[in-house]
Coordinates of C-alpha atoms in Angstrom, one line a residue:
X1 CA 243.4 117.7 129.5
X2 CA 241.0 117.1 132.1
X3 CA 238.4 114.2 131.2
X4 CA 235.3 113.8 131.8
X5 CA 232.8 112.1 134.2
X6 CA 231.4 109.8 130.9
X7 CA 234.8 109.0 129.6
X8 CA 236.1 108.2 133.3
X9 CA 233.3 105.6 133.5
X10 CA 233.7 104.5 130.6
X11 CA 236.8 103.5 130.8
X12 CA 236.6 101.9 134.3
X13 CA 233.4 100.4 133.7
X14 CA 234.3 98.8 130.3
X15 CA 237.8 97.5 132.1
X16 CA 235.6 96.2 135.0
X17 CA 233.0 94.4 133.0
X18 CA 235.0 93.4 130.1
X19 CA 237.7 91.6 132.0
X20 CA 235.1 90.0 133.7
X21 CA 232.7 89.5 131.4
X22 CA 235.8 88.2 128.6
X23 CA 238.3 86.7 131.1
X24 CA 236.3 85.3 133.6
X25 CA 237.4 86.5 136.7
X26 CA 236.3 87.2 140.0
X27 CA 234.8 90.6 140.0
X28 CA 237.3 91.9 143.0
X29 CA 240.4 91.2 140.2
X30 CA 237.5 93.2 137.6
X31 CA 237.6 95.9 139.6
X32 CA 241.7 96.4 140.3
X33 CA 241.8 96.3 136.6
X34 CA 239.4 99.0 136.3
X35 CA 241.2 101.0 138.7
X36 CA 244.7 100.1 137.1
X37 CA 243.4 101.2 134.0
X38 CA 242.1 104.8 135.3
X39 CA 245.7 105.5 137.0
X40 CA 247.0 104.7 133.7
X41 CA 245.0 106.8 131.2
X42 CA 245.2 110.0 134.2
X43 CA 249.0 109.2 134.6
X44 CA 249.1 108.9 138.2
X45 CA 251.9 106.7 140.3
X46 CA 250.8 102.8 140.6
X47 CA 252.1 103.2 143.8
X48 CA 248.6 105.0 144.7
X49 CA 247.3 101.2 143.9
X50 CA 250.0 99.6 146.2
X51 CA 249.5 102.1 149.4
X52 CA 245.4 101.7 149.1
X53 CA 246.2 98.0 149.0
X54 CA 247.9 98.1 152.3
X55 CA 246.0 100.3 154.0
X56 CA 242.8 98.8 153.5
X57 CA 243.0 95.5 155.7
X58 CA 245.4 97.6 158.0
X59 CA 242.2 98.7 160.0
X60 CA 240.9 97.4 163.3
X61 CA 237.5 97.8 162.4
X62 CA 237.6 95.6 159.5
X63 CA 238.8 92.9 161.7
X64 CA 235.6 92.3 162.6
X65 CA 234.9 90.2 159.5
X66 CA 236.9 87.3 159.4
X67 CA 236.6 87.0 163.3
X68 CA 232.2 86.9 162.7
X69 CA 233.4 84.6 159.7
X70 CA 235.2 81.9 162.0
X71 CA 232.7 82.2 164.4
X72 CA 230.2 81.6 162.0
X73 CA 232.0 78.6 160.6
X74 CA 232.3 77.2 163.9
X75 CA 228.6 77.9 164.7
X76 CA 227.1 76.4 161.2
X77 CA 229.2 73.0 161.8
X78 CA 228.3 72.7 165.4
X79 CA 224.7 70.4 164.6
X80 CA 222.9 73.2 165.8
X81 CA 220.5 73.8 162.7
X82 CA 218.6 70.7 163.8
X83 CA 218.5 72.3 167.3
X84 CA 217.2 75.6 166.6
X85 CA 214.5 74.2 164.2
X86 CA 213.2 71.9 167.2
X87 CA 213.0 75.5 169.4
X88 CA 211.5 77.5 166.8
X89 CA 208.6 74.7 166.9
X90 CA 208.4 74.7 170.3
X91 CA 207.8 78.6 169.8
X92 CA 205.3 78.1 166.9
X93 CA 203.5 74.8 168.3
X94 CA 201.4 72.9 166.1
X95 CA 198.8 75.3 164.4
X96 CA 197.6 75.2 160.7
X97 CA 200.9 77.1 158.7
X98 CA 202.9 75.7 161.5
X99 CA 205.8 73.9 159.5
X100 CA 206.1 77.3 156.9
X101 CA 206.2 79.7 160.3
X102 CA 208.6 77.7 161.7
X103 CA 211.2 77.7 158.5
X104 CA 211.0 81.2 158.7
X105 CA 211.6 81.5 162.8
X106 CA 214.5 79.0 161.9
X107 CA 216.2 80.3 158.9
X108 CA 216.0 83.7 161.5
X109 CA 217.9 82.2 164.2
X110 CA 220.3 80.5 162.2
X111 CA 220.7 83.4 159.6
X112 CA 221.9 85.2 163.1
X113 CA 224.8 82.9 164.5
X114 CA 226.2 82.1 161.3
X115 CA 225.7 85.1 159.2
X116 CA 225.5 83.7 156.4
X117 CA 222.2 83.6 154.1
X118 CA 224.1 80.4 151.9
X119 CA 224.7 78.5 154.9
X120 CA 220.7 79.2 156.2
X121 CA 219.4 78.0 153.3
X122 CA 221.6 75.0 152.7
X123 CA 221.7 74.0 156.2
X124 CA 218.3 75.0 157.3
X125 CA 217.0 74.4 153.7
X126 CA 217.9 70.9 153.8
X127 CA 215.8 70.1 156.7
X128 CA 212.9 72.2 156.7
X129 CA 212.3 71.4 152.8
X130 CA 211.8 68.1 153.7
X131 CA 209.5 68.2 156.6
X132 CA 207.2 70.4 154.3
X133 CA 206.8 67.9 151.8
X134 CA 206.1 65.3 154.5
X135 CA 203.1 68.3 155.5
X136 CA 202.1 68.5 151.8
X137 CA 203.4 71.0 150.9
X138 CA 204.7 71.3 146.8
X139 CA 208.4 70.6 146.6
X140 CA 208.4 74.0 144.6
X141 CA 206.5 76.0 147.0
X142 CA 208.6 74.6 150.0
X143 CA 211.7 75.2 147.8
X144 CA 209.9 79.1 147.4
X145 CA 209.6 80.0 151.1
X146 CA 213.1 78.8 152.2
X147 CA 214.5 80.8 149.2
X148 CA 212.3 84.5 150.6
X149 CA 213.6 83.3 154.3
X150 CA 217.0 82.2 153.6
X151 CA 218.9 85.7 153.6
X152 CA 217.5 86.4 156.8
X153 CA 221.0 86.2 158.4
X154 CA 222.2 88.9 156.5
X155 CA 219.5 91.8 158.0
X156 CA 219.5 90.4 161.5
X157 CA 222.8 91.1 163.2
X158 CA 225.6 90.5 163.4
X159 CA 226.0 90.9 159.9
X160 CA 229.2 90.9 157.7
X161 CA 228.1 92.5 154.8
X162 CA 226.8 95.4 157.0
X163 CA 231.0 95.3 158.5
X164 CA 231.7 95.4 155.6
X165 CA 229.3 98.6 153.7
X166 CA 230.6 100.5 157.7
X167 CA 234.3 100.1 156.8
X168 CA 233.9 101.1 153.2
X169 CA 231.4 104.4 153.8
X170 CA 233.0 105.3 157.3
X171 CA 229.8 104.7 159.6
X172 CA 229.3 102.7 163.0
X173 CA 228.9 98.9 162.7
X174 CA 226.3 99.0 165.5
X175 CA 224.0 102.0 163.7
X176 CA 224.4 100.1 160.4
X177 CA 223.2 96.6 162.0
X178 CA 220.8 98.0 164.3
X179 CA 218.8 99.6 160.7
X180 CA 218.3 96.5 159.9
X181 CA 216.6 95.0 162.1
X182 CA 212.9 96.3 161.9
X183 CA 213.3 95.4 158.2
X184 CA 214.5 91.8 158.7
X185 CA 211.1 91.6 161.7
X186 CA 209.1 93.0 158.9
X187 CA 210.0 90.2 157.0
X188 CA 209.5 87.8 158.8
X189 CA 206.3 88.5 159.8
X190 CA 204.6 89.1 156.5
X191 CA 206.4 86.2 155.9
X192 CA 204.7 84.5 158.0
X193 CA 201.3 85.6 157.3
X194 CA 201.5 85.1 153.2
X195 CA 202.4 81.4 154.3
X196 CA 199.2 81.3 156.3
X197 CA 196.7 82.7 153.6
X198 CA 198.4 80.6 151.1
X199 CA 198.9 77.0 152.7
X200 CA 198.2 77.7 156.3
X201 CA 194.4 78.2 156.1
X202 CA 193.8 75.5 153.3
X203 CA 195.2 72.5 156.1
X204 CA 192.7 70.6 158.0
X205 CA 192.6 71.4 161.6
X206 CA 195.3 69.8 164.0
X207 CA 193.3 67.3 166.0
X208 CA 192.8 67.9 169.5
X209 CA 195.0 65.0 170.7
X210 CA 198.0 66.8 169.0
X211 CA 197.4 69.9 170.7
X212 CA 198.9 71.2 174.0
X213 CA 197.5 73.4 176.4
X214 CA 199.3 76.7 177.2
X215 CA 201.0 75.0 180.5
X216 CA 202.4 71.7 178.6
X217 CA 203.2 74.5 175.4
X218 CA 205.2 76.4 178.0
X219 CA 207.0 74.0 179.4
X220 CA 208.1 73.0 176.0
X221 CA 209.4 75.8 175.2
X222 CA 211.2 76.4 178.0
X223 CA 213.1 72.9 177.9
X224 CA 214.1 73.8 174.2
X225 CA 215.1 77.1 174.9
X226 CA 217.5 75.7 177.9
X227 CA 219.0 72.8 175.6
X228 CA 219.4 75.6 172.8
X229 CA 221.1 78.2 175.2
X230 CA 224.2 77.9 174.6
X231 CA 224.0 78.9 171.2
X232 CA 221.3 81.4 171.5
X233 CA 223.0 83.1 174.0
X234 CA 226.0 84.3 171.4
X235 CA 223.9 87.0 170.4
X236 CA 223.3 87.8 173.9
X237 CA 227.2 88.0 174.5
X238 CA 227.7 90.4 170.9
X239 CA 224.9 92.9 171.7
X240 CA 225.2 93.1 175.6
X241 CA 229.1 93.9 174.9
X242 CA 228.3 96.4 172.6
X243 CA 225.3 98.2 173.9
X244 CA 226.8 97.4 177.3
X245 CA 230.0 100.2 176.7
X246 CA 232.0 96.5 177.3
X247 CA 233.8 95.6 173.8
X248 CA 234.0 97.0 170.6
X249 CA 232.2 95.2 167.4
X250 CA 235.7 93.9 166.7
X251 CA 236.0 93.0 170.5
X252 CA 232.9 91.0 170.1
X253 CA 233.9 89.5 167.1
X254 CA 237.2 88.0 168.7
X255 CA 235.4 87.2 172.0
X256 CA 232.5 85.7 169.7
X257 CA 234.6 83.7 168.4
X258 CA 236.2 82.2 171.4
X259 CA 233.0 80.9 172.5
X260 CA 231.7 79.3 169.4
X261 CA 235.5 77.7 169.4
X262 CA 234.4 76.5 173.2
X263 CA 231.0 75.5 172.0
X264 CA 232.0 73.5 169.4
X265 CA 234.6 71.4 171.4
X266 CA 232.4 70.5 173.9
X267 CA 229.9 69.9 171.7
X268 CA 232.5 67.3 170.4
X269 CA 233.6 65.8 173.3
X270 CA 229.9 65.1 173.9
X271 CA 229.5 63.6 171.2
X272 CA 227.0 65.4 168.8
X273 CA 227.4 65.0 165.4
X274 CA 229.3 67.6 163.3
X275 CA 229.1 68.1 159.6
X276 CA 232.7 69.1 159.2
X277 CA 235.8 68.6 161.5
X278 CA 238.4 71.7 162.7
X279 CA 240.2 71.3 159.9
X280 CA 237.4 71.8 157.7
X281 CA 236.2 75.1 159.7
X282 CA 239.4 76.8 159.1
X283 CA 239.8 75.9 155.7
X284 CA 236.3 77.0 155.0
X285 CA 236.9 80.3 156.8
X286 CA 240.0 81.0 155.6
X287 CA 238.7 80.8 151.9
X288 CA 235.8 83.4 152.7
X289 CA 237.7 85.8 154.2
X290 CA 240.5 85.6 151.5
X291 CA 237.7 85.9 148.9
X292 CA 236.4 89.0 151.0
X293 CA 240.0 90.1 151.7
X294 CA 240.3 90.8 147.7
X295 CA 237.0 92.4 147.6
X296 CA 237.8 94.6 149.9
X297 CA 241.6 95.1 148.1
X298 CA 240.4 96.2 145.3
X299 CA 237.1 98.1 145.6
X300 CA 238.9 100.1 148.1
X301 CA 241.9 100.6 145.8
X302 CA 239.0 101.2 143.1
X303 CA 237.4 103.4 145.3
X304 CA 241.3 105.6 145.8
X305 CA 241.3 105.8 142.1
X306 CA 237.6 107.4 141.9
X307 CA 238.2 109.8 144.5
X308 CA 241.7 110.6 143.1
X309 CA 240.1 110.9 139.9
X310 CA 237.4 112.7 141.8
X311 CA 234.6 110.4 139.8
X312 CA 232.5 110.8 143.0
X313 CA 232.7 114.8 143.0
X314 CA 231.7 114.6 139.2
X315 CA 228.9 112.2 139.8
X316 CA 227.6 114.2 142.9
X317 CA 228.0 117.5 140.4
X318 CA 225.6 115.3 137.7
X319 CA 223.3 114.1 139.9
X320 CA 222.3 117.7 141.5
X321 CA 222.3 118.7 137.9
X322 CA 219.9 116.6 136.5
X323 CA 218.2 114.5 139.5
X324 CA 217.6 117.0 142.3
X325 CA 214.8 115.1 143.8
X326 CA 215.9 112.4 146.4
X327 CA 212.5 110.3 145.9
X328 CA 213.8 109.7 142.3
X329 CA 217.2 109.6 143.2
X330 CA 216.1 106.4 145.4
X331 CA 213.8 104.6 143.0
X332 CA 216.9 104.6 140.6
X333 CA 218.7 103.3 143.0
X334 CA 216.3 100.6 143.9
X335 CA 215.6 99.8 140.4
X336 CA 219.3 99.5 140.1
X337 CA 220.4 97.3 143.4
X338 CA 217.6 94.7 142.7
X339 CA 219.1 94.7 139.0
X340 CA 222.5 93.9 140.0
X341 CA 221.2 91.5 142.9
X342 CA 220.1 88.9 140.4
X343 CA 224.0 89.0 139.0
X344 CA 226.9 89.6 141.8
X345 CA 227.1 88.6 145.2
X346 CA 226.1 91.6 148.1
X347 CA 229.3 91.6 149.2
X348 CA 230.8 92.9 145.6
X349 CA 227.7 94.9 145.3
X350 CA 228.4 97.1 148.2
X351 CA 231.8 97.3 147.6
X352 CA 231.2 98.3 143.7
X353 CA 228.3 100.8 144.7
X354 CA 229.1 102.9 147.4
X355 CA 232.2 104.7 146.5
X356 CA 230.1 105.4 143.5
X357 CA 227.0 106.5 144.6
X358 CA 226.9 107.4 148.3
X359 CA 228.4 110.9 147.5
X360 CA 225.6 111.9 145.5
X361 CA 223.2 110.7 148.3
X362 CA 225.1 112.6 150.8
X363 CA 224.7 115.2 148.6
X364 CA 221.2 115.2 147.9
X365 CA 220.5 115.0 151.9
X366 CA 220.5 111.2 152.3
X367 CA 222.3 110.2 155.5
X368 CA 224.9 106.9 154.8
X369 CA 223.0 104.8 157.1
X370 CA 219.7 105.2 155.6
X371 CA 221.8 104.4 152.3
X372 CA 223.4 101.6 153.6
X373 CA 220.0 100.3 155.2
X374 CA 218.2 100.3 151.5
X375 CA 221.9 98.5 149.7
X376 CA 221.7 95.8 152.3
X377 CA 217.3 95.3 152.1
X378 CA 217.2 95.7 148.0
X379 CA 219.9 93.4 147.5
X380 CA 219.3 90.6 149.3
X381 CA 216.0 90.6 147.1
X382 CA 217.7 90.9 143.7
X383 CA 218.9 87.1 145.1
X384 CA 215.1 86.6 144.8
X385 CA 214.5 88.5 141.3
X386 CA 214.6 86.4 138.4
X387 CA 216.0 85.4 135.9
X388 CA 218.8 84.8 137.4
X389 CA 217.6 84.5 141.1
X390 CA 220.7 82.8 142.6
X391 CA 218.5 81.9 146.2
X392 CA 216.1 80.1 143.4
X393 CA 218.2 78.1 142.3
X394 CA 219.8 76.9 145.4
X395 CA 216.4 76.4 146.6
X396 CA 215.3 74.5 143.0
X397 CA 218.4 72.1 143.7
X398 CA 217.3 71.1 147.4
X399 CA 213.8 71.2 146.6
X400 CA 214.1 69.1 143.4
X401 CA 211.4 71.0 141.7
X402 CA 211.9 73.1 138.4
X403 CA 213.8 76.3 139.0
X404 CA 211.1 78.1 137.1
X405 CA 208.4 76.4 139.5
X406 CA 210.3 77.9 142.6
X407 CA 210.0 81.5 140.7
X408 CA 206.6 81.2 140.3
X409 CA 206.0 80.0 144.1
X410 CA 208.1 82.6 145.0
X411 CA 206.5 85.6 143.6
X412 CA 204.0 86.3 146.5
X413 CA 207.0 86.9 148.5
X414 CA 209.1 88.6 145.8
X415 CA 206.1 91.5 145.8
X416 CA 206.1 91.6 149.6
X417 CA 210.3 92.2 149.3
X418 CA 209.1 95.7 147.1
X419 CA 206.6 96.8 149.3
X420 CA 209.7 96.3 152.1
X421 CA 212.2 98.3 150.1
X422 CA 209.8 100.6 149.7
X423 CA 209.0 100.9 152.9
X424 CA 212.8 101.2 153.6
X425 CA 213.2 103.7 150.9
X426 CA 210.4 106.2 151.5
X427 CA 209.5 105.7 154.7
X428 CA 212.8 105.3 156.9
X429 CA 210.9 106.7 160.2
X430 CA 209.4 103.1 160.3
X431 CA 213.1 101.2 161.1
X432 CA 215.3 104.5 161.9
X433 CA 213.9 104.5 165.5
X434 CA 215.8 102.2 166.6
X435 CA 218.9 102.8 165.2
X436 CA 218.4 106.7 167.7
X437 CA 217.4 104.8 170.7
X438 CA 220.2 102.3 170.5
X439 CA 222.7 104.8 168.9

């Protein structure tokens, strides 16, 4: 007897969430539960579970990710957070809302070579946090602005969990990074500007003395921007390949990943200070892309099991049925990624979601990368949602101030996050531009 799309849900949903929820595992293992348990109840071989296992890291593309991951690792380790905090004040200057404009310029840059929004905000976190309290500013508040500016690394390419959402819905790494990016500028500027109207225009005026004129600015710039050229230019290397016809994403993750390699020994041998050894890098490394690895493993075998079970045909089928309008097809969805933000990582979230759900988009006219734009913009605010806001609490812990404190600081920037997803959502003219031109 056939079952249906409720029972099928039910069964892998209470699997997933139970185990997890009861057992207190890792929600990859959740999820191959989940999927065991649908094989079992629609009497299909467990072999089906062995073959998607195999043939989900056995793709090129997917390579990408624990090559970006190294480099990353090697990048983050480097010293260069203290570095690229010196050249984004050298872009800013000193002007009232300086210190907050350059956190965000920072956690930006940073958020880009490593990839990672942890890293940005622990790395970049620990630094900036302190030199706004030295500016006055609330240990909550600077706490608040380095948790909205942290997960910058994650829209501004390269990207892992964008790899990883273009391996699992079958779309091209470039197109999924590149829909990003407007978003992640978006942010940053209103950013900036809620910093200035809430702490930037209440400082006193920066004397004269500590002022320099355009030529002196300039030429500070320009001597930051040389000593920090060598790590700025690893975008350079990723997106000129690319764009260029030259390498492949996974090319440029391997060749990526050479040069931070290279950058990092020199930077050795000349002596700059690391936080972690080679040893350390690799280990590091190793553990992230195993813990992705098993994602990956078992959404995609998860994902076998739906589509063998043709969940996502069903769910498509009961969508159109009852939710024919895309506009309210999205809010749900946005309602629902900022939701499950505040619980699971993004990673597990894009793995859990989009063999789930992106059918029924397709089906309702909703291209993947506008889909994947949206998963990847929502999320990284559900880290920002309370109550369980996992960038607040980071932030609370390097801040010192009350989690609840950070929250409440926060929430300018939380609002400006919905009118972004929003904007995403209902308006994807505003970013898809530049995924045509550059696709």
């Amino acid at each position: 007897m056939e079952l249906g799309l409720g029972v099928l849900l039910l069964i892998f949903i209470g699997v997933f969430v139970g185990a997890c929820v009861l057992s207190r595992i890792p929600v990859g293992f959740g999820m191959g539960l989940g999927a065991i348990a649908l094989l079992g109840v629609l009497g299909l071989p467990y072999t089906q579970f062995l073959q998607a296992s195999f043939s989900s890291l056995d793709s090129f593309t997917y390579l990408a990710i624990p090559l970006f991951v190294l480099a990353g690792a090697f990048m983050e380790h480097s010293g260069i957070a203290g570095m690229l905090v010196d050249w984004a004040e050298s872009i800013i200057g000193k002007v009232r809302g300086g210190i907050g404009a350059i956190c965000v310029v920072a956690c930006a840059a940073f958020g880009m070579l490593t990839g990672s929004a942890t890293s940005t905000l622990t790395s970049i976190g620990k630094i900036m946090i302190g030199e706004m309290k030295k500016r006055g500013y609330s240990d909550s508040y600077a706490g608040a602005l380095a948790a909205a500016t942290g997960f910058l690394g994650i829209l501004i390419p390269p990207s892992g969990p964008a790899i990883i959402y273009a391996v699992i819905a079958g779309c091209s790494i470039s197109a999924v990074w590149m829909s990003t990016v407007v978003p992640g500028i978006i942010i940053m500027i209103g950013t900036i500007v809620i910093n200035y109207f809430i702490k930037g225009r209440k400082e006193p005026p920066v004397p004269a003395s500590e002022k320099l004129a355009p030529i002196p600015h300039m030429k500070n710039f320009g001597r930051q921007t040389i000593r920090s050229l060598p790590a700025l230019f690893m975008p350079i290397i990723i997106f000129g390949g690319i764009y260029g016809g030259i390498f492949t994403p996974t090319e440029a993750g391997a060749v990526t990943c050479v040069y931070a390699a290279i950058y990092f020994i020199i930077a050795k041998i000349r002596g700059k200070k690391m936080s972690a050894g080679l040893g350390r890098i690799f280990e590091e490394s190793n553990i992230g892309n195993a813990n992705i690895g098993l994602l990956t493993i078992f959404s995609l075998c998860a994902g076998r099991v739906i589509s063998l079970a043709s969940i996502d045909v069903k769910m498509a089928e009961f969508v159109l049925r009852y939710c024919d309008n895309p506009n309210l097809f999205l809010l749900a969805f946005d309602i629902l990624l900022l939701f499950l933000g505040m619980l699971i990582s993004n990673n597990a979230i894009i793995l859990i979601v989009t063999p789930l759900l992106l059918p029924s988009a397709v089906a309702l006219g909703i291209s993947p990368i506008h889909f994947g734009c949206i998963l990847m913009v929502a999320t990284v605010y559900g880290n920002l949602t309370p109550p369980f806001a996992t960038a607040g609490f980071i932030a609370a812990g390097l801040s010192g101030a009350p989690f609840v404190k950070v929250m409440r600081d926060a929430f300018p920037f939380l609002i400006f996050g919905l009118f972004v997803i929003a904007l995403v959502t209902f308006v994807p003219q505003s970013w898809m531009w530049l995924v045509n031109i550059t696709g």
